[in-house]
Short mmCIF file of C-alpha atoms and ligand atoms in Angstrom, two decimals:
data_model
loop_
_atom_site.label_atom_id
_atom_site.label_comp_id
_atom_site.label_asym_id
_atom_site.label_seq_id
_atom_site.Cartn_x
_atom_site.Cartn_y
_atom_site.Cartn_z
CA MET A 1131 -12.64 6.73 -2.33
CA VAL A 1132 -15.49 4.43 -3.40
CA LYS A 1133 -15.45 0.85 -4.63
CA LEU A 1134 -18.07 -0.28 -7.14
CA HIS A 1135 -17.89 -3.94 -8.17
CA ASP A 1136 -14.17 -4.55 -8.84
CA LYS A 1137 -13.08 -0.94 -9.40
CA PHE A 1138 -12.00 2.00 -7.27
CA PHE A 1139 -13.00 5.60 -7.86
CA LYS A 1140 -11.64 8.86 -6.43
CA PRO A 1141 -13.48 12.16 -5.88
CA PHE A 1142 -13.30 14.27 -9.02
CA ILE A 1143 -16.02 16.94 -9.32
CA SER A 1144 -17.84 18.28 -6.28
CA ALA A 1145 -21.57 18.70 -5.94
CA GLU A 1146 -21.03 22.48 -5.74
CA GLU A 1147 -19.16 22.54 -9.03
CA ILE A 1148 -21.91 20.51 -10.69
CA ASP A 1149 -24.49 22.89 -9.28
CA ARG A 1150 -22.67 25.92 -10.68
CA ALA A 1151 -22.45 24.34 -14.15
CA MET A 1152 -26.15 23.42 -14.05
CA THR A 1153 -27.16 26.92 -12.99
CA ARG A 1154 -25.11 28.43 -15.79
CA MET A 1155 -26.61 26.09 -18.42
CA ALA A 1156 -30.16 26.71 -17.24
CA SER A 1157 -29.78 30.47 -17.50
CA GLU A 1158 -28.04 30.34 -20.91
CA ILE A 1159 -30.76 28.09 -22.30
CA ALA A 1160 -33.57 30.18 -20.81
CA LYS A 1161 -32.05 33.30 -22.34
CA ASP A 1162 -31.75 31.71 -25.80
CA ILE A 1163 -35.23 30.21 -25.79
CA GLY A 1164 -37.06 33.30 -24.66
CA ASP A 1165 -40.76 32.99 -24.17
CA GLU A 1166 -41.39 29.81 -26.04
CA ILE A 1167 -42.26 26.69 -24.07
CA PRO A 1168 -39.50 24.18 -24.71
CA VAL A 1169 -39.66 20.41 -24.42
CA PHE A 1170 -36.71 19.10 -22.47
CA ILE A 1171 -35.88 15.52 -23.31
CA GLY A 1172 -33.70 13.48 -21.00
CA ILE A 1173 -31.87 10.40 -22.23
CA LEU A 1174 -32.41 7.61 -19.72
CA ASN A 1175 -31.04 6.18 -17.58
CA GLY A 1176 -28.05 8.42 -16.94
CA SER A 1177 -29.70 11.81 -17.30
CA PHE A 1178 -32.42 11.47 -14.66
CA MET A 1179 -30.48 13.54 -12.12
CA VAL A 1180 -29.37 16.15 -14.64
CA VAL A 1181 -32.96 16.60 -15.83
CA SER A 1182 -34.38 16.76 -12.33
CA ASP A 1183 -31.92 19.43 -11.17
CA PHE A 1184 -32.01 21.29 -14.47
CA VAL A 1185 -35.76 21.79 -14.63
CA LYS A 1186 -35.81 22.97 -11.02
CA LYS A 1187 -33.41 25.72 -12.09
CA TYR A 1188 -35.32 26.54 -15.28
CA PRO A 1189 -37.05 29.84 -14.58
CA LYS A 1190 -39.95 29.57 -17.03
CA PRO A 1191 -42.68 27.10 -18.07
CA CYS A 1192 -41.39 23.98 -19.82
CA GLU A 1193 -42.32 20.40 -20.62
CA VAL A 1194 -40.24 17.38 -19.68
CA THR A 1195 -40.10 13.92 -21.19
CA PHE A 1196 -37.65 11.07 -21.62
CA ILE A 1197 -36.39 8.61 -24.15
CA LYS A 1198 -34.42 5.57 -23.15
CA LEU A 1199 -31.31 4.44 -24.98
CA ALA A 1200 -28.60 2.03 -23.94
CA SER A 1201 -25.06 1.81 -25.28
CA TYR A 1202 -22.61 1.23 -22.49
CA GLU A 1203 -21.25 -2.08 -21.34
CA GLY A 1204 -18.92 -1.96 -18.34
CA VAL A 1205 -16.60 0.98 -18.86
CA LYS A 1206 -16.72 1.10 -22.69
CA SER A 1207 -19.15 2.73 -25.10
CA THR A 1208 -20.45 0.46 -27.88
CA GLU A 1209 -21.60 1.31 -31.42
CA ASP A 1210 -24.74 -0.68 -30.95
CA ILE A 1211 -27.33 1.65 -29.40
CA GLN A 1212 -30.57 0.12 -28.30
CA ARG A 1213 -33.74 2.18 -28.44
CA LEU A 1214 -35.64 1.02 -25.38
CA ILE A 1215 -38.29 3.75 -25.14
CA GLY A 1216 -38.73 6.12 -28.10
CA LEU A 1217 -40.66 9.35 -28.51
CA THR A 1218 -44.16 9.16 -27.17
CA GLN A 1219 -45.52 12.55 -28.16
CA ASP A 1220 -45.86 14.69 -31.27
CA LEU A 1221 -43.12 17.33 -31.36
CA THR A 1222 -44.05 19.07 -34.57
CA GLY A 1223 -43.12 22.74 -34.47
CA ARG A 1224 -41.63 22.48 -30.96
CA THR A 1225 -38.35 23.74 -29.58
CA VAL A 1226 -36.62 20.67 -28.25
CA VAL A 1227 -33.58 20.56 -25.97
CA ILE A 1228 -31.89 17.22 -25.39
CA LEU A 1229 -30.50 17.00 -21.87
CA GLU A 1230 -27.61 14.56 -21.64
CA ASP A 1231 -25.58 13.57 -18.64
CA ILE A 1232 -22.48 12.91 -20.68
CA ILE A 1233 -21.28 12.85 -24.27
CA ASP A 1234 -18.42 10.47 -24.85
CA THR A 1235 -17.96 8.99 -28.36
CA GLY A 1236 -21.15 10.62 -29.61
CA ASN A 1237 -22.75 7.31 -30.64
CA THR A 1238 -25.77 7.93 -28.47
CA LEU A 1239 -26.09 11.43 -29.88
CA ALA A 1240 -26.03 10.01 -33.42
CA GLU A 1241 -28.97 7.82 -32.48
CA VAL A 1242 -30.80 10.85 -31.04
CA HIS A 1243 -30.33 12.62 -34.38
CA ARG A 1244 -31.68 9.57 -36.23
CA ILE A 1245 -34.75 9.64 -33.99
CA PHE A 1246 -35.39 13.32 -34.80
CA LYS A 1247 -34.64 13.12 -38.50
CA ASN A 1248 -38.30 12.72 -39.44
CA GLU A 1249 -39.79 14.83 -36.68
CA GLN A 1250 -40.75 18.30 -37.86
CA VAL A 1251 -39.40 20.09 -34.79
CA LYS A 1252 -38.77 23.82 -34.90
CA SER A 1253 -35.31 23.44 -33.46
CA LEU A 1254 -33.23 20.75 -31.81
CA LYS A 1255 -30.58 21.79 -29.32
CA ILE A 1256 -28.12 19.55 -27.52
CA ALA A 1257 -27.13 20.23 -23.92
CA THR A 1258 -24.82 18.00 -21.93
CA LEU A 1259 -23.49 18.36 -18.41
CA PHE A 1260 -20.25 16.48 -19.14
CA TYR A 1261 -18.33 16.24 -22.37
CA LYS A 1262 -15.18 14.26 -23.20
CA PRO A 1263 -13.64 16.13 -26.16
CA GLU A 1264 -10.85 13.55 -26.61
CA ALA A 1265 -13.38 10.74 -27.01
CA TYR A 1266 -15.90 12.55 -29.24
CA LYS A 1267 -15.87 11.16 -32.79
CA LYS A 1268 -18.90 12.86 -34.40
CA ASP A 1269 -19.46 16.36 -35.66
CA PHE A 1270 -22.93 17.13 -34.36
CA LYS A 1271 -22.93 20.49 -32.72
CA LEU A 1272 -23.10 20.58 -28.92
CA HIS A 1273 -24.99 23.76 -28.11
CA TYR A 1274 -24.51 23.77 -24.34
CA VAL A 1275 -21.71 22.06 -22.44
CA GLY A 1276 -21.46 22.13 -18.66
CA ILE A 1277 -18.01 20.76 -17.90
CA GLU A 1278 -15.35 19.36 -20.23
CA ILE A 1279 -13.56 16.37 -18.74
CA PRO A 1280 -10.62 14.16 -19.75
CA ASN A 1281 -11.25 10.82 -21.40
CA LYS A 1282 -11.52 8.82 -18.20
CA PHE A 1283 -14.44 6.85 -16.88
CA ILE A 1284 -16.53 8.63 -14.24
CA VAL A 1285 -19.47 7.70 -12.02
CA GLY A 1286 -21.98 9.57 -9.88
CA TYR A 1287 -24.74 12.10 -10.46
CA GLY A 1288 -26.71 9.64 -12.58
CA LEU A 1289 -23.71 7.94 -14.20
CA ASP A 1290 -23.08 4.31 -13.39
CA TYR A 1291 -20.55 1.55 -13.62
CA ASP A 1292 -22.56 -1.59 -14.34
CA GLY A 1293 -25.58 -0.28 -12.49
CA LEU A 1294 -23.82 1.18 -9.45
CA GLY A 1295 -22.86 4.74 -8.56
CA ARG A 1296 -25.83 6.64 -10.00
CA ASN A 1297 -26.95 7.82 -6.58
CA LEU A 1298 -23.68 9.57 -5.65
CA PRO A 1299 -24.23 13.34 -5.45
CA GLU A 1300 -20.74 14.12 -6.76
CA ILE A 1301 -18.57 12.76 -9.56
CA TYR A 1302 -15.86 10.16 -9.01
CA GLN A 1303 -13.16 9.20 -11.48
CA ILE A 1304 -11.81 5.71 -11.99
CA LYS A 1305 -8.44 4.89 -10.44
CA GLN A 1306 -6.55 2.79 -12.89
CA THR A 1307 -3.14 2.17 -11.44
CA GLU A 1308 -3.62 2.44 -7.74
CA TYR A 1309 -2.42 -0.96 -6.79
CA MET A 1310 0.91 -0.82 -8.53
CA THR A 1311 4.05 -1.67 -6.63
CA ASN A 1312 6.60 0.90 -7.71
CA LEU A 1313 10.09 0.50 -6.37
CA VAL A 1314 13.09 2.74 -6.50
CA LEU A 1315 16.01 0.36 -6.26
CA PHE A 1316 19.33 1.47 -4.87
CA GLY A 1317 22.58 -0.16 -4.09
CA PRO A 1318 26.26 0.73 -4.11
CA PRO A 1319 28.37 -0.66 -6.94
CA GLY A 1320 28.89 -4.35 -6.30
CA ALA A 1321 25.79 -4.78 -4.13
CA GLY A 1322 24.10 -7.09 -6.62
CA LYS A 1323 21.40 -4.66 -7.69
CA GLY A 1324 21.26 -5.95 -11.27
CA THR A 1325 20.85 -9.57 -10.20
CA GLN A 1326 18.15 -8.70 -7.70
CA ALA A 1327 16.29 -6.43 -10.14
CA GLU A 1328 16.07 -9.36 -12.57
CA PHE A 1329 14.63 -11.54 -9.86
CA LEU A 1330 12.09 -8.99 -8.59
CA LYS A 1331 10.95 -8.27 -12.11
CA GLU A 1332 10.14 -11.95 -12.64
CA LYS A 1333 8.60 -12.66 -9.28
CA TYR A 1334 6.34 -9.59 -9.09
CA LYS A 1335 5.83 -9.10 -12.83
CA LEU A 1336 7.22 -5.59 -12.64
CA VAL A 1337 8.64 -3.57 -15.49
CA HIS A 1338 12.29 -2.74 -14.95
CA ILE A 1339 13.08 0.82 -16.04
CA SER A 1340 16.80 1.39 -16.07
CA THR A 1341 17.43 5.04 -16.88
CA GLY A 1342 20.64 4.14 -18.70
CA ASP A 1343 18.78 1.69 -20.95
CA VAL A 1344 15.99 4.20 -21.57
CA PHE A 1345 18.53 6.82 -22.66
CA ARG A 1346 20.37 4.41 -24.93
CA TYR A 1347 17.08 3.21 -26.44
CA ASN A 1348 15.82 6.74 -27.18
CA ILE A 1349 19.12 7.89 -28.63
CA LYS A 1350 19.59 4.76 -30.74
CA ASN A 1351 16.05 4.99 -32.12
CA GLU A 1352 16.39 8.74 -32.63
CA THR A 1353 13.14 9.56 -30.85
CA ALA A 1354 12.42 13.27 -30.40
CA LEU A 1355 13.37 12.99 -26.72
CA GLY A 1356 16.45 10.96 -27.58
CA MET A 1357 17.66 13.62 -30.02
CA LEU A 1358 16.97 16.31 -27.46
CA ALA A 1359 18.95 14.43 -24.80
CA LYS A 1360 21.78 13.86 -27.25
CA SER A 1361 22.00 17.57 -28.05
CA TYR A 1362 22.86 18.22 -24.39
CA ILE A 1363 25.21 15.26 -24.13
CA ASP A 1364 27.06 16.36 -27.28
CA LYS A 1365 27.61 19.80 -25.77
CA GLY A 1366 28.96 18.14 -22.64
CA GLU A 1367 25.97 19.36 -20.62
CA LEU A 1368 23.72 17.48 -18.22
CA VAL A 1369 20.40 16.37 -19.69
CA PRO A 1370 17.70 18.45 -17.93
CA ASP A 1371 15.55 16.49 -15.49
CA GLN A 1372 12.42 17.26 -17.48
CA VAL A 1373 13.78 15.44 -20.53
CA THR A 1374 14.57 12.38 -18.44
CA ILE A 1375 11.16 12.52 -16.77
CA ASP A 1376 9.47 12.78 -20.17
CA MET A 1377 11.30 9.66 -21.30
CA LEU A 1378 10.30 7.82 -18.14
CA GLU A 1379 6.72 8.96 -18.62
CA ALA A 1380 6.75 7.45 -22.11
CA GLU A 1381 7.98 4.15 -20.59
CA VAL A 1382 5.31 4.24 -17.89
CA GLU A 1383 2.67 4.97 -20.49
CA LYS A 1384 3.73 2.01 -22.62
CA ASN A 1385 3.07 -0.20 -19.60
CA THR A 1386 -0.05 1.12 -17.86
CA ASP A 1387 -1.34 -2.42 -17.35
CA ALA A 1388 1.83 -3.44 -15.49
CA ASN A 1389 1.77 -4.48 -11.83
CA GLY A 1390 4.32 -1.77 -11.23
CA PHE A 1391 7.83 -0.56 -11.99
CA ILE A 1392 11.35 -0.89 -10.72
CA PHE A 1393 13.16 2.40 -11.21
CA ASP A 1394 16.87 1.89 -11.49
CA GLY A 1395 19.34 4.75 -11.83
CA PHE A 1396 16.72 7.39 -11.11
CA PRO A 1397 16.10 9.54 -9.13
CA ARG A 1398 19.53 10.81 -8.16
CA THR A 1399 18.58 14.16 -6.65
CA SER A 1400 15.67 15.25 -4.51
CA ALA A 1401 14.42 17.45 -7.38
CA GLN A 1402 14.26 14.29 -9.49
CA ALA A 1403 12.55 12.40 -6.68
CA GLU A 1404 9.91 15.12 -6.53
CA ALA A 1405 9.45 14.99 -10.30
CA LEU A 1406 9.06 11.22 -10.13
CA ASP A 1407 6.43 11.58 -7.39
CA LYS A 1408 4.52 14.02 -9.60
CA LEU A 1409 4.74 11.70 -12.58
CA MET A 1410 3.40 8.76 -10.58
CA GLU A 1411 0.66 10.91 -9.11
CA SER A 1412 -0.44 11.96 -12.58
CA LYS A 1413 -0.86 8.24 -13.30
CA ASP A 1414 -2.99 7.78 -10.15
CA SER A 1415 -0.09 5.95 -8.58
CA ALA A 1416 2.85 6.51 -6.26
CA ILE A 1417 6.30 5.26 -5.39
CA SER A 1418 5.73 2.45 -2.90
CA ALA A 1419 9.26 2.16 -1.54
CA MET A 1420 12.89 2.97 -1.97
CA ILE A 1421 14.80 -0.21 -1.33
CA ALA A 1422 18.52 0.11 -0.79
CA LEU A 1423 20.85 -2.84 -0.59
CA GLU A 1424 23.27 -2.26 2.24
CA VAL A 1425 26.70 -3.81 2.04
CA ASP A 1426 29.76 -3.03 4.10
CA ASP A 1427 32.43 -1.11 2.15
CA GLU A 1428 35.16 -3.69 2.67
CA ILE A 1429 32.97 -6.44 1.28
CA LEU A 1430 32.09 -4.30 -1.74
CA VAL A 1431 35.75 -3.61 -2.45
CA GLU A 1432 36.54 -7.30 -2.20
CA ARG A 1433 33.63 -8.26 -4.51
CA LEU A 1434 34.48 -5.64 -7.12
CA ILE A 1435 38.15 -6.53 -7.24
CA LYS A 1436 37.13 -10.15 -7.77
CA ARG A 1437 34.66 -9.11 -10.50
CA GLY A 1438 37.42 -7.04 -12.14
CA GLU A 1439 39.61 -10.12 -12.44
CA THR A 1440 37.10 -11.81 -14.72
CA SER A 1441 35.06 -8.93 -16.22
CA GLY A 1442 37.97 -6.89 -17.42
CA ARG A 1443 36.03 -3.71 -16.52
CA ALA A 1444 38.71 -1.08 -16.00
CA ASP A 1445 36.74 0.65 -13.26
CA ASP A 1446 36.63 -2.63 -11.30
CA ALA A 1447 40.39 -3.10 -11.31
CA ASP A 1448 41.75 -0.28 -9.20
CA GLU A 1449 41.02 -0.27 -5.47
CA SER A 1450 41.16 3.52 -5.08
CA ILE A 1451 38.77 4.00 -8.00
CA ILE A 1452 36.44 1.47 -6.41
CA ARG A 1453 36.55 3.22 -3.04
CA ASN A 1454 35.86 6.51 -4.77
CA ARG A 1455 32.78 5.13 -6.50
CA ILE A 1456 31.48 3.80 -3.22
CA THR A 1457 32.03 7.10 -1.44
CA GLU A 1458 30.35 8.93 -4.27
CA TYR A 1459 27.37 6.59 -4.06
CA TYR A 1460 26.89 7.39 -0.37
CA ASN A 1461 27.33 11.10 -0.95
CA LYS A 1462 24.70 11.10 -3.66
CA THR A 1463 22.16 8.78 -2.11
CA ALA A 1464 22.18 10.18 1.41
CA ILE A 1465 19.82 12.91 0.23
CA LEU A 1466 17.44 10.37 -1.28
CA LYS A 1467 17.52 8.25 1.81
CA ASP A 1468 16.34 11.35 3.70
CA TYR A 1469 13.74 12.15 1.06
CA TYR A 1470 12.12 8.72 1.16
CA SER A 1471 12.58 8.30 4.92
CA ALA A 1472 10.54 11.47 5.39
CA GLN A 1473 7.70 9.70 3.56
CA ASP A 1474 8.27 6.46 5.51
CA LYS A 1475 9.27 4.74 2.33
CA TYR A 1476 12.91 3.94 2.92
CA TYR A 1477 13.84 0.30 3.38
CA GLY A 1478 17.44 -0.73 3.89
CA VAL A 1479 18.04 -4.39 3.16
CA ASP A 1480 21.12 -6.30 4.23
CA GLY A 1481 22.89 -7.13 0.98
CA VAL A 1482 25.40 -9.56 2.44
CA GLY A 1483 24.65 -13.24 2.00
CA SER A 1484 23.75 -15.64 -0.78
CA ILE A 1485 21.70 -14.39 -3.72
CA GLU A 1486 18.74 -16.43 -2.44
CA GLU A 1487 19.02 -15.02 1.07
CA ILE A 1488 19.01 -11.47 -0.26
CA THR A 1489 16.06 -12.04 -2.59
CA GLU A 1490 14.24 -13.53 0.39
CA ARG A 1491 14.85 -10.33 2.40
CA LEU A 1492 13.73 -8.12 -0.50
CA SER A 1493 10.57 -10.17 -0.97
CA SER A 1494 9.61 -9.84 2.64
CA VAL A 1495 9.85 -6.04 2.36
CA ILE A 1496 7.76 -5.99 -0.84
CA ASP A 1497 5.18 -8.45 0.48
CA ASN A 1498 4.60 -6.17 3.46
CA LEU A 1499 4.19 -2.93 1.51
P1 LIG B 874 -21.51 7.90 -26.16
O1 LIG B 874 -22.60 7.23 -26.90
O2 LIG B 874 -20.19 7.19 -26.33
O3 LIG B 874 -21.41 9.39 -26.37
O4 LIG B 874 -21.80 7.68 -24.63
C1 LIG B 874 -22.91 8.17 -24.06
C2 LIG B 874 -23.41 7.30 -22.97
O5 LIG B 874 -22.39 6.43 -22.47
C3 LIG B 874 -23.79 8.15 -21.81
O6 LIG B 874 -25.13 8.53 -21.90
C4 LIG B 874 -23.53 7.26 -20.63
O7 LIG B 874 -24.62 6.42 -20.41
C5 LIG B 874 -22.37 6.42 -21.06
N1 LIG B 874 -21.08 6.97 -20.60
C6 LIG B 874 -20.14 7.60 -21.33
N2 LIG B 874 -19.07 7.94 -20.60
C7 LIG B 874 -19.33 7.50 -19.35
C8 LIG B 874 -18.60 7.57 -18.12
O8 LIG B 874 -17.49 8.09 -17.99
N3 LIG B 874 -19.21 7.00 -17.04
C9 LIG B 874 -20.42 6.41 -17.10
N4 LIG B 874 -21.13 6.34 -18.23
C10 LIG B 874 -20.61 6.88 -19.35
MG1 LIG B 875 -26.74 8.56 -21.11
#
């Protein structure tokens, strides 16, 4: 991992892979150009490394020159392209190949085409080592593309983040959500999970994702996933894990600038825990901890019976039903306790005491993650 200014980057494309793409482009271009002597034009600053390596691989005589354009500020492309150094030689009748490090929105490329509009070149070809198809907004043809990449900010091999990273021989991709605190919150019925989730959400500015709420929301709003889930529920079948994960993914995606998430009601099986790990990994993040509130059975029974007296919840009224729910909780969560323990992520927290005492204990776990 590398840190440039305030941001972190992870390895993404190796020097070997870059080399293979460059070799392939050089031979394709050489084949197409034949015996003519082309003029390769690099777009500074980013393309200096591409051009240097490219021309070393070019098997025949060629000329090399540069123009200098600037469009990027921080990690965003801007419309406003500055022409810092223009063409300095007559290209009439020449075969010109633009060598770009990366094509993102295509704004820079539009400027390149403006520059060549009045030049009487024989042909103008565009070659780029990297290309972000999801970001590209123009329709200029790209004649040679080395490697297509997703629409995420990268550095290395000539590409910079505010001046840094150009010297790295391989490509690194920005890590956007690495410092999230993502909690899986567990607790037997009556442990005070709801109360504590509210508190943690406030204190750590986390987004609380209760699977039950997410289901109700999707079904009520008749989202595609909600309708799909409902079709299983209506048949009396379990909603497949993938549908639930897709709903959670949509929630995570709505909140990518969050400090993290509290998952409540999910996962319930180790297959679901694995799916959740994969989801978080795809967001450059991870589950930080499973926190389980631990409360002695007798105390839970006592609390729930008391709650039943005022809440009127039928399932809180009957002691044997209560004991059943508690037993079921332990049967179901034992597997998850093992799953997260194996990753050193299981934290049991004593759930007996005042609300403040318990929040204090939870905070000390989270603060030490
Ligand atoms: P475009 O004008 O949006 O196509 O962007 C082209 C220019 O933006 C490139 O020549 C780079 O200087 C810069 N750029 C685009 N994407 C990235 C990136 O992921 N990392 C670093 N620079 C980039
Ligand atoms: Mg560039």
